[in-house]
PDB file of C-alpha atoms in Angstrom:
ATOM      1  CA  MET A   1      25.679  34.249  17.199  1.00 53.00           C
ATOM      2  CA  LYS A   2      26.020  30.315  19.145  1.00 50.00           C
ATOM      3  CA  LYS A   3      26.723  32.745  21.538  1.00 49.00           C
ATOM      4  CA  ILE A   4      24.508  35.117  21.615  1.00 45.00           C
ATOM      5  CA  ILE A   5      21.748  31.979  21.152  1.00 41.00           C
ATOM      6  CA  SER A   6      22.892  29.910  24.493  1.00 41.00           C
ATOM      7  CA  ILE A   7      22.958  32.993  26.397  1.00 37.00           C
ATOM      8  CA  PHE A   8      19.739  33.310  25.723  1.00 40.00           C
ATOM      9  CA  ILE A   9      18.295  29.437  25.652  1.00 37.00           C
ATOM     10  CA  ILE A  10      20.313  30.511  29.793  1.00 35.00           C
ATOM     11  CA  LEU A  11      18.371  33.216  30.473  1.00 33.00           C
ATOM     12  CA  ILE A  12      15.044  31.518  29.482  1.00 40.00           C
ATOM     13  CA  SER A  13      16.605  28.907  32.335  1.00 43.00           C
ATOM     14  CA  LEU A  14      16.880  30.513  34.363  1.00 38.00           C
ATOM     15  CA  THR A  15      13.781  32.859  34.424  1.00 44.00           C
ATOM     16  CA  GLY A  16      11.561  29.322  34.024  1.00 50.00           C
ATOM     17  CA  CYS A  17      13.229  28.279  37.445  1.00 64.00           C
ATOM     18  CA  GLY A  18      12.965  31.359  39.175  1.00 75.00           C
ATOM     19  CA  GLU A  19       8.413  31.150  38.145  1.00 83.00           C
ATOM     20  CA  TYR A  20       8.591  27.958  39.691  1.00 83.00           C
ATOM     21  CA  GLN A  21      10.591  28.251  43.235  1.00 85.00           C
ATOM     22  CA  ARG A  22       8.341  31.392  43.280  1.00 85.00           C
ATOM     23  CA  ALA A  23       5.441  29.060  42.735  1.00 71.00           C
ATOM     24  CA  LEU A  24       6.938  25.970  45.180  1.00 80.00           C
ATOM     25  CA  ASN A  25       7.420  28.431  47.948  1.00 75.00           C
ATOM     26  CA  GLY A  26       4.315  30.840  47.686  1.00 69.00           C
ATOM     27  CA  ASP A  27       1.201  30.604  49.205  1.00 66.00           C
ATOM     28  CA  ASP A  28      -0.548  31.395  45.416  1.00 74.00           C
ATOM     29  CA  VAL A  29      -2.251  27.097  45.744  1.00 82.00           C
ATOM     30  CA  GLY A  30      -3.668  29.300  41.866  1.00 84.00           C
ATOM     31  CA  LYS A  31      -0.153  29.601  40.695  1.00 91.00           C
ATOM     32  CA  LYS A  32       0.798  26.771  42.431  1.00 89.00           C
ATOM     33  CA  TYR A  33      -2.117  24.432  40.683  1.00 89.00           C
ATOM     34  CA  GLU A  34      -0.365  25.359  37.150  1.00 93.00           C
ATOM     35  CA  ALA A  35       2.575  25.051  36.851  1.00 92.00           C
ATOM     36  CA  ALA A  36       2.083  20.977  38.172  1.00 92.00           C
ATOM     37  CA  VAL A  37       0.314  20.813  34.936  1.00 94.00           C
ATOM     38  CA  ALA A  38       2.075  22.719  33.087  1.00 94.00           C
ATOM     39  CA  LEU A  39       5.644  21.153  34.241  1.00 94.00           C
ATOM     40  CA  TYR A  40       2.972  18.014  34.420  1.00 94.00           C
ATOM     41  CA  GLU A  41       2.020  18.046  29.855  1.00 93.00           C
ATOM     42  CA  GLU A  42       5.177  19.271  29.447  1.00 92.00           C
ATOM     43  CA  ALA A  43       6.733  15.953  30.835  1.00 92.00           C
ATOM     44  CA  GLN A  44       4.040  13.493  29.241  1.00 91.00           C
ATOM     45  CA  GLU A  45       5.483  15.368  25.733  1.00 88.00           C
ATOM     46  CA  LYS A  46       8.638  14.458  25.783  1.00 79.00           C
ATOM     47  CA  GLY A  47       7.845  11.364  27.360  1.00 70.00           C
ATOM     48  CA  ARG A  48       9.068   9.684  30.734  1.00 60.00           C
ATOM     49  CA  SER A  49      12.727  10.200  30.243  1.00 65.00           C
ATOM     50  CA  ASN A  50      11.940  13.946  30.925  1.00 80.00           C
ATOM     51  CA  LYS A  51      11.824  12.508  34.771  1.00 89.00           C
ATOM     52  CA  GLY A  52      13.561  16.308  35.381  1.00 90.00           C
ATOM     53  CA  LYS A  53       9.565  17.511  35.498  1.00 93.00           C
ATOM     54  CA  TYR A  54       7.668  15.075  36.321  1.00 94.00           C
ATOM     55  CA  ARG A  55       9.687  14.934  39.916  1.00 94.00           C
ATOM     56  CA  LYS A  56       9.649  19.397  39.544  1.00 94.00           C
ATOM     57  CA  ALA A  57       5.561  18.849  38.710  1.00 93.00           C
ATOM     58  CA  LEU A  58       5.118  16.626  41.773  1.00 95.00           C
ATOM     59  CA  ARG A  59       6.677  18.552  44.801  1.00 95.00           C
ATOM     60  CA  LEU A  60       3.893  20.680  43.336  1.00 93.00           C
ATOM     61  CA  LEU A  61       1.488  18.401  43.550  1.00 94.00           C
ATOM     62  CA  GLU A  62       1.978  16.932  46.601  1.00 93.00           C
ATOM     63  CA  GLN A  63       1.529  20.426  48.159  1.00 92.00           C
ATOM     64  CA  VAL A  64      -2.279  21.573  46.177  1.00 92.00           C
ATOM     65  CA  VAL A  65      -3.605  17.667  45.559  1.00 91.00           C
ATOM     66  CA  PRO A  66      -4.673  18.676  50.123  1.00 91.00           C
ATOM     67  CA  GLN A  67      -6.121  21.711  48.673  1.00 89.00           C
ATOM     68  CA  TYR A  68      -8.583  20.811  46.009  1.00 89.00           C
ATOM     69  CA  ARG A  69      -9.906  17.134  47.247  1.00 89.00           C
ATOM     70  CA  GLY A  70     -14.037  17.334  46.841  1.00 87.00           C
ATOM     71  CA  LYS A  71     -13.168  20.016  43.762  1.00 90.00           C
ATOM     72  CA  PRO A  72     -13.753  20.535  40.448  1.00 89.00           C
ATOM     73  CA  GLN A  73      -9.586  20.454  39.987  1.00 91.00           C
ATOM     74  CA  GLY A  74      -9.601  17.309  42.463  1.00 93.00           C
ATOM     75  CA  GLU A  75     -10.377  14.236  40.015  1.00 96.00           C
ATOM     76  CA  LYS A  76      -7.794  16.058  37.319  1.00 96.00           C
ATOM     77  CA  LEU A  77      -5.231  16.491  39.818  1.00 96.00           C
ATOM     78  CA  SER A  78      -5.983  12.988  41.491  1.00 97.00           C
ATOM     79  CA  PHE A  79      -5.049  11.646  38.443  1.00 97.00           C
ATOM     80  CA  ILE A  80      -1.749  13.172  37.682  1.00 97.00           C
ATOM     81  CA  TYR A  81       0.043  12.380  40.581  1.00 97.00           C
ATOM     82  CA  ALA A  82      -0.659   8.916  41.021  1.00 97.00           C
ATOM     83  CA  ASN A  83       0.533   9.244  37.405  1.00 97.00           C
ATOM     84  CA  THR A  84       3.423  11.504  38.147  1.00 97.00           C
ATOM     85  CA  TYR A  85       4.549   8.585  40.509  1.00 97.00           C
ATOM     86  CA  PHE A  86       3.877   5.619  38.109  1.00 96.00           C
ATOM     87  CA  GLU A  87       5.783   7.823  35.681  1.00 95.00           C
ATOM     88  CA  LEU A  88       8.809   8.422  38.148  1.00 95.00           C
ATOM     89  CA  GLY A  89       9.101   4.263  38.824  1.00 94.00           C
ATOM     90  CA  ASP A  90       7.719   4.941  42.580  1.00 96.00           C
ATOM     91  CA  PHE A  91       4.694   1.801  42.060  1.00 96.00           C
ATOM     92  CA  SER A  92       4.262   1.657  45.725  1.00 95.00           C
ATOM     93  CA  LEU A  93       3.087   5.022  45.999  1.00 97.00           C
ATOM     94  CA  SER A  94       1.326   5.220  42.407  1.00 97.00           C
ATOM     95  CA  GLY A  95      -1.199   1.628  43.352  1.00 96.00           C
ATOM     96  CA  TYR A  96      -1.894   3.195  46.015  1.00 96.00           C
ATOM     97  CA  GLU A  97      -2.734   6.998  44.124  1.00 97.00           C
ATOM     98  CA  PHE A  98      -4.589   5.381  41.742  1.00 97.00           C
ATOM     99  CA  ASP A  99      -6.646   3.109  44.797  1.00 96.00           C
ATOM    100  CA  ARG A 100      -7.655   6.340  45.872  1.00 96.00           C
ATOM    101  CA  PHE A 101      -8.599   7.772  42.477  1.00 96.00           C
ATOM    102  CA  SER A 102     -10.706   4.736  41.430  1.00 95.00           C
ATOM    103  CA  THR A 103     -12.674   5.020  45.224  1.00 94.00           C
ATOM    104  CA  SER A 104     -12.524   8.975  45.269  1.00 95.00           C
ATOM    105  CA  TYR A 105     -14.470   9.208  41.351  1.00 95.00           C
ATOM    106  CA  PRO A 106     -15.216   5.631  40.587  1.00 94.00           C
ATOM    107  CA  ARG A 107     -17.464   6.726  37.672  1.00 94.00           C
ATOM    108  CA  SER A 108     -14.262   9.075  35.740  1.00 96.00           C
ATOM    109  CA  GLU A 109     -13.364   8.483  32.314  1.00 96.00           C
ATOM    110  CA  ARG A 110     -10.160   7.771  33.255  1.00 97.00           C
ATOM    111  CA  ALA A 111     -11.034   4.768  35.955  1.00 97.00           C
ATOM    112  CA  GLU A 112     -10.516   2.119  33.390  1.00 97.00           C
ATOM    113  CA  GLU A 113      -7.259   3.640  32.776  1.00 97.00           C
ATOM    114  CA  ALA A 114      -5.936   4.439  36.803  1.00 97.00           C
ATOM    115  CA  ALA A 115      -6.779   0.790  37.427  1.00 97.00           C
ATOM    116  CA  TYR A 116      -5.679  -0.574  35.011  1.00 98.00           C
ATOM    117  CA  LYS A 117      -2.471   1.426  36.076  1.00 97.00           C
ATOM    118  CA  SER A 118      -2.847   0.343  39.770  1.00 97.00           C
ATOM    119  CA  ALA A 119      -2.529  -3.558  38.628  1.00 97.00           C
ATOM    120  CA  LYS A 120       0.060  -2.654  36.657  1.00 97.00           C
ATOM    121  CA  SER A 121       1.798  -1.083  39.553  1.00 97.00           C
ATOM    122  CA  TYR A 122       1.699  -3.902  41.644  1.00 95.00           C
ATOM    123  CA  TYR A 123       2.826  -5.784  38.710  1.00 96.00           C
ATOM    124  CA  TYR A 124       6.430  -3.734  38.756  1.00 96.00           C
ATOM    125  CA  ASP A 125       6.505  -4.091  42.474  1.00 93.00           C
ATOM    126  CA  SER A 126       6.678  -7.834  42.111  1.00 93.00           C
ATOM    127  CA  PRO A 127      10.484  -9.467  43.711  1.00 91.00           C
ATOM    128  CA  ARG A 128      11.794 -12.186  41.971  1.00 88.00           C
ATOM    129  CA  TYR A 129       9.893 -15.446  43.313  1.00 87.00           C
ATOM    130  CA  THR A 130      12.355 -15.924  45.320  1.00 82.00           C
ATOM    131  CA  LEU A 131      11.683 -13.037  47.747  1.00 86.00           C
ATOM    132  CA  ASP A 132       7.981 -12.824  49.691  1.00 85.00           C
ATOM    133  CA  GLN A 133       5.351 -12.382  46.552  1.00 90.00           C
ATOM    134  CA  THR A 134       2.894 -11.244  49.216  1.00 90.00           C
ATOM    135  CA  SER A 135       3.107  -8.485  45.806  1.00 90.00           C
ATOM    136  CA  THR A 136       2.471 -10.762  43.388  1.00 94.00           C
ATOM    137  CA  ASN A 137      -0.460 -11.926  44.593  1.00 94.00           C
ATOM    138  CA  GLN A 138      -2.521  -8.386  44.963  1.00 94.00           C
ATOM    139  CA  ALA A 139      -0.566  -7.732  41.737  1.00 95.00           C
ATOM    140  CA  ILE A 140      -2.759 -11.058  39.992  1.00 97.00           C
ATOM    141  CA  GLN A 141      -6.561 -10.557  42.194  1.00 96.00           C
ATOM    142  CA  LYS A 142      -5.980  -6.524  40.795  1.00 96.00           C
ATOM    143  CA  LEU A 143      -5.264  -7.071  37.150  1.00 97.00           C
ATOM    144  CA  GLN A 144      -8.213 -10.000  37.844  1.00 97.00           C
ATOM    145  CA  THR A 145     -10.194  -7.336  38.987  1.00 96.00           C
ATOM    146  CA  TYR A 146      -9.307  -5.408  35.671  1.00 97.00           C
ATOM    147  CA  ILE A 147     -10.031  -7.713  33.694  1.00 97.00           C
ATOM    148  CA  ASN A 148     -13.513  -8.744  35.110  1.00 97.00           C
ATOM    149  CA  ARG A 149     -14.627  -5.365  34.819  1.00 96.00           C
ATOM    150  CA  TYR A 150     -13.702  -4.252  31.130  1.00 96.00           C
ATOM    151  CA  PRO A 151     -13.741  -7.322  29.123  1.00 96.00           C
ATOM    152  CA  SER A 152     -13.540  -5.624  26.086  1.00 95.00           C
ATOM    153  CA  GLY A 153     -10.913  -3.099  27.854  1.00 96.00           C
ATOM    154  CA  GLU A 154      -8.530  -1.253  25.977  1.00 97.00           C
ATOM    155  CA  TYR A 155      -5.900  -3.116  28.556  1.00 97.00           C
ATOM    156  CA  LEU A 156      -7.467  -6.402  28.699  1.00 97.00           C
ATOM    157  CA  ASP A 157      -4.891  -8.169  26.833  1.00 97.00           C
ATOM    158  CA  GLU A 158      -1.587  -6.911  28.258  1.00 97.00           C
ATOM    159  CA  ALA A 159      -3.252  -7.205  31.407  1.00 97.00           C
ATOM    160  CA  ASN A 160      -3.863 -11.395  30.256  1.00 97.00           C
ATOM    161  CA  GLU A 161      -0.608 -11.206  29.851  1.00 97.00           C
ATOM    162  CA  LEU A 162       0.357  -9.724  32.727  1.00 97.00           C
ATOM    163  CA  ALA A 163      -1.632 -12.082  34.686  1.00 97.00           C
ATOM    164  CA  LYS A 164      -0.022 -15.763  33.043  1.00 96.00           C
ATOM    165  CA  GLU A 165       3.510 -14.036  34.212  1.00 96.00           C
ATOM    166  CA  LEU A 166       3.102 -13.429  37.240  1.00 96.00           C
ATOM    167  CA  ARG A 167       0.994 -16.720  37.912  1.00 95.00           C
ATOM    168  CA  GLU A 168       4.093 -18.345  36.182  1.00 95.00           C
ATOM    169  CA  LYS A 169       6.380 -17.128  38.778  1.00 95.00           C
ATOM    170  CA  LEU A 170       4.189 -18.164  42.117  1.00 95.00           C
ATOM    171  CA  GLU A 171       4.028 -21.763  39.734  1.00 96.00           C
ATOM    172  CA  GLU A 172       7.814 -21.504  39.628  1.00 95.00           C
ATOM    173  CA  LYS A 173       7.809 -20.734  43.295  1.00 95.00           C
ATOM    174  CA  ALA A 174       5.359 -23.766  44.802  1.00 96.00           C
ATOM    175  CA  PHE A 175       7.742 -25.527  42.542  1.00 97.00           C
ATOM    176  CA  GLU A 176      11.498 -25.043  44.268  1.00 95.00           C
ATOM    177  CA  ILE A 177      10.047 -24.675  47.953  1.00 95.00           C
ATOM    178  CA  ALA A 178       8.504 -27.963  47.417  1.00 96.00           C
ATOM    179  CA  LYS A 179      12.080 -28.506  45.385  1.00 96.00           C
ATOM    180  CA  LEU A 180      14.097 -27.760  48.459  1.00 95.00           C
ATOM    181  CA  TYR A 181      11.957 -30.008  50.699  1.00 95.00           C
ATOM    182  CA  TYR A 182      13.276 -32.454  48.697  1.00 96.00           C
ATOM    183  CA  ASN A 183      17.197 -31.143  48.895  1.00 94.00           C
ATOM    184  CA  GLN A 184      17.412 -31.066  52.302  1.00 92.00           C
ATOM    185  CA  GLY A 185      15.517 -34.831  52.622  1.00 85.00           C
ATOM    186  CA  ASP A 186      17.698 -36.041  55.189  1.00 80.00           C
ATOM    187  CA  LEU A 187      16.307 -33.224  57.857  1.00 75.00           C
ATOM    188  CA  PHE A 188      13.711 -33.785  60.287  1.00 71.00           C
ATOM    189  CA  ILE A 189      11.920 -30.836  61.979  1.00 65.00           C
ATOM    190  CA  SER A 190      10.183 -32.282  65.460  1.00 56.00           C
ATOM    191  CA  GLY A 191      10.412 -35.169  64.227  1.00 55.00           C
ATOM    192  CA  TYR A 192       8.955 -34.986  60.535  1.00 71.00           C
ATOM    193  CA  SER A 193      11.063 -36.500  57.860  1.00 87.00           C
ATOM    194  CA  ASN A 194      11.735 -33.248  55.016  1.00 92.00           C
ATOM    195  CA  TYR A 195      11.131 -36.002  52.013  1.00 95.00           C
ATOM    196  CA  GLN A 196       7.518 -36.770  53.396  1.00 94.00           C
ATOM    197  CA  ALA A 197       6.743 -32.909  53.103  1.00 94.00           C
ATOM    198  CA  ALA A 198       8.245 -32.711  49.605  1.00 96.00           C
ATOM    199  CA  VAL A 199       5.628 -35.587  49.000  1.00 97.00           C
ATOM    200  CA  SER A 200       3.210 -33.277  50.712  1.00 96.00           C
ATOM    201  CA  ALA A 201       4.516 -30.631  48.742  1.00 97.00           C
ATOM    202  CA  PHE A 202       4.408 -32.106  45.403  1.00 97.00           C
ATOM    203  CA  ASP A 203       1.104 -33.467  45.841  1.00 97.00           C
ATOM    204  CA  ASN A 204      -0.313 -30.302  46.449  1.00 97.00           C
ATOM    205  CA  PHE A 205       1.622 -28.948  43.513  1.00 97.00           C
ATOM    206  CA  ILE A 206       0.288 -30.997  40.504  1.00 97.00           C
ATOM    207  CA  VAL A 207      -3.178 -30.118  41.750  1.00 96.00           C
ATOM    208  CA  ASP A 208      -2.521 -26.116  42.657  1.00 95.00           C
ATOM    209  CA  TYR A 209      -0.627 -26.202  38.749  1.00 95.00           C
ATOM    210  CA  PRO A 210      -2.686 -28.863  36.557  1.00 93.00           C
ATOM    211  CA  GLY A 211      -0.711 -27.391  33.171  1.00 92.00           C
ATOM    212  CA  THR A 212       2.668 -26.836  35.343  1.00 94.00           C
ATOM    213  CA  PRO A 213       5.863 -27.583  32.629  1.00 94.00           C
ATOM    214  CA  TYR A 214       6.964 -28.858  36.083  1.00 96.00           C
ATOM    215  CA  ARG A 215       4.197 -31.875  35.949  1.00 96.00           C
ATOM    216  CA  GLU A 216       7.127 -34.313  34.974  1.00 96.00           C
ATOM    217  CA  LYS A 217       9.248 -32.555  37.763  1.00 97.00           C
ATOM    218  CA  ALA A 218       6.523 -32.899  40.029  1.00 98.00           C
ATOM    219  CA  TYR A 219       5.402 -36.701  39.882  1.00 98.00           C
ATOM    220  CA  TYR A 220       9.592 -37.659  39.823  1.00 97.00           C
ATOM    221  CA  TYR A 221      10.217 -35.917  42.578  1.00 97.00           C
ATOM    222  CA  LYS A 222       6.884 -36.769  44.493  1.00 98.00           C
ATOM    223  CA  PHE A 223       8.017 -40.842  43.440  1.00 97.00           C
ATOM    224  CA  ASP A 224      11.745 -40.569  44.253  1.00 97.00           C
ATOM    225  CA  ALA A 225      11.239 -38.746  47.555  1.00 97.00           C
ATOM    226  CA  GLN A 226       8.831 -40.892  48.941  1.00 97.00           C
ATOM    227  CA  TYR A 227      11.212 -44.236  47.816  1.00 96.00           C
ATOM    228  CA  LYS A 228      14.453 -42.287  49.681  1.00 96.00           C
ATOM    229  CA  TYR A 229      12.157 -42.247  52.858  1.00 95.00           C
ATOM    230  CA  ALA A 230      11.372 -45.539  52.938  1.00 95.00           C
ATOM    231  CA  ILE A 231      14.776 -46.531  53.095  1.00 94.00           C
ATOM    232  CA  GLY A 232      15.976 -45.093  54.943  1.00 92.00           C
ATOM    233  CA  SER A 233      13.305 -46.231  57.682  1.00 91.00           C
ATOM    234  CA  TYR A 234      13.014 -48.808  59.989  1.00 91.00           C
ATOM    235  CA  GLU A 235      12.472 -52.245  58.559  1.00 91.00           C
ATOM    236  CA  LEU A 236       9.085 -52.568  60.429  1.00 92.00           C
ATOM    237  CA  LEU A 237       7.993 -49.662  57.967  1.00 94.00           C
ATOM    238  CA  MET A 238      10.335 -50.407  55.227  1.00 95.00           C
ATOM    239  CA  ALA A 239       7.318 -52.277  53.090  1.00 96.00           C
ATOM    240  CA  ASP A 240       5.245 -50.683  52.767  1.00 96.00           C
ATOM    241  CA  ARG A 241       5.984 -46.675  51.872  1.00 96.00           C
ATOM    242  CA  LEU A 242       8.099 -48.546  49.519  1.00 97.00           C
ATOM    243  CA  LYS A 243       4.909 -50.029  48.025  1.00 97.00           C
ATOM    244  CA  GLU A 244       3.141 -46.528  48.398  1.00 97.00           C
ATOM    245  CA  ALA A 245       6.650 -45.084  46.439  1.00 97.00           C
ATOM    246  CA  LYS A 246       5.462 -48.047  43.447  1.00 97.00           C
ATOM    247  CA  GLU A 247       1.973 -46.243  43.548  1.00 97.00           C
ATOM    248  CA  TYR A 248       4.138 -43.699  42.451  1.00 97.00           C
ATOM    249  CA  PHE A 249       6.565 -44.719  40.174  1.00 97.00           C
ATOM    250  CA  LYS A 250       2.855 -45.827  38.513  1.00 96.00           C
ATOM    251  CA  THR A 251       1.503 -42.791  38.219  1.00 96.00           C
ATOM    252  CA  LEU A 252       4.752 -40.886  36.711  1.00 96.00           C
ATOM    253  CA  LYS A 253       4.593 -44.338  34.426  1.00 95.00           C
ATOM    254  CA  LYS A 254       1.117 -43.758  33.055  1.00 95.00           C
ATOM    255  CA  TYR A 255       0.882 -39.755  32.182  1.00 96.00           C
ATOM    256  CA  TYR A 256       4.860 -40.207  31.153  1.00 95.00           C
ATOM    257  CA  PRO A 257       6.360 -43.752  30.101  1.00 93.00           C
ATOM    258  CA  GLU A 258       8.877 -41.947  27.543  1.00 91.00           C
ATOM    259  CA  GLY A 259       9.563 -39.123  30.189  1.00 91.00           C
ATOM    260  CA  GLU A 260      13.850 -37.624  30.113  1.00 91.00           C
ATOM    261  CA  LEU A 261      13.452 -38.831  34.115  1.00 94.00           C
ATOM    262  CA  THR A 262      12.098 -41.864  33.987  1.00 92.00           C
ATOM    263  CA  ALA A 263      14.478 -44.386  33.145  1.00 91.00           C
ATOM    264  CA  ASP A 264      16.125 -42.845  36.428  1.00 94.00           C
ATOM    265  CA  ALA A 265      12.730 -44.173  38.343  1.00 96.00           C
ATOM    266  CA  GLU A 266      13.093 -47.570  36.866  1.00 96.00           C
ATOM    267  CA  GLU A 267      16.553 -48.143  38.064  1.00 95.00           C
ATOM    268  CA  SER A 268      14.832 -47.141  41.520  1.00 96.00           C
ATOM    269  CA  MET A 269      11.910 -49.385  40.464  1.00 96.00           C
ATOM    270  CA  THR A 270      14.504 -52.861  40.196  1.00 96.00           C
ATOM    271  CA  ASP A 271      16.025 -51.048  44.111  1.00 96.00           C
ATOM    272  CA  ILE A 272      12.830 -50.806  45.487  1.00 96.00           C
ATOM    273  CA  ASN A 273      11.040 -54.821  43.920  1.00 96.00           C
ATOM    274  CA  GLU A 274      14.605 -55.927  45.283  1.00 95.00           C
ATOM    275  CA  ARG A 275      14.045 -54.992  48.548  1.00 95.00           C
ATOM    276  CA  LEU A 276      10.935 -55.668  49.167  1.00 95.00           C
ATOM    277  CA  GLN A 277      11.940 -59.523  48.189  1.00 94.00           C
ATOM    278  CA  GLN A 278      13.815 -59.628  50.720  1.00 92.00           C
ATOM    279  CA  LEU A 279      11.181 -58.491  53.228  1.00 91.00           C
ATOM    280  CA  GLU A 280       8.911 -60.360  52.543  1.00 87.00           C
ATOM    281  CA  LYS A 281      11.655 -63.692  53.237  1.00 78.00           C
TER     282      LYS A 281
END
């Protein structure tokens, strides 16, 4: 009995494969349409794990979507075409196709879902913070557009969380760039010290990300970069640069009087005061 059942299943499978191949290789656009939609809906019922049916549906969709643009079936096909890429994890193409759907069918009942999935496609395409963040900026823009357009939208809470996560990634990258200047402070580029670049970068970082958890570190590294820049200067320039470092220390001390890095800064301040006394003599 088990053998009979197995043979029956294989025969059904082969029949299904044969019908799919005939639709794929044939010239009947209507059959391609029906097969593509059937495969897509079956894959939707079984979940994202059934990628085989999504891939089969995609091969058919690639053939029929252009044939139905501007026709009544075009809206449905355009959405499932974009969503098939999304389900397969091809987020560059799903983002593009959802954008195209939104432009072509702005009043569609699935317009909100398309706008959100477009933004989420860019979110998934965002690389780790050490790499170029063009996709991250695009994702934030798309998510913000969705949030503004659908203030009571179905996906609003998730969109806000995703946007927050991406902003934190940009924040981390900005901090690490400033830290890189600091770590390479002894280098000079076109006569400009990397410590100077670090001071400017940390200054911009503090302005751009006022609520950042890296705020204390940013104030400390800004002070320390100026201190190290000053003590490496010519004697004629050292006093003014040390005095500027003292001002940065005052700001650090004001906001973080008992901060984890304040003690290290105070040790540097002892050296700064001693150097200033010697220079004044």
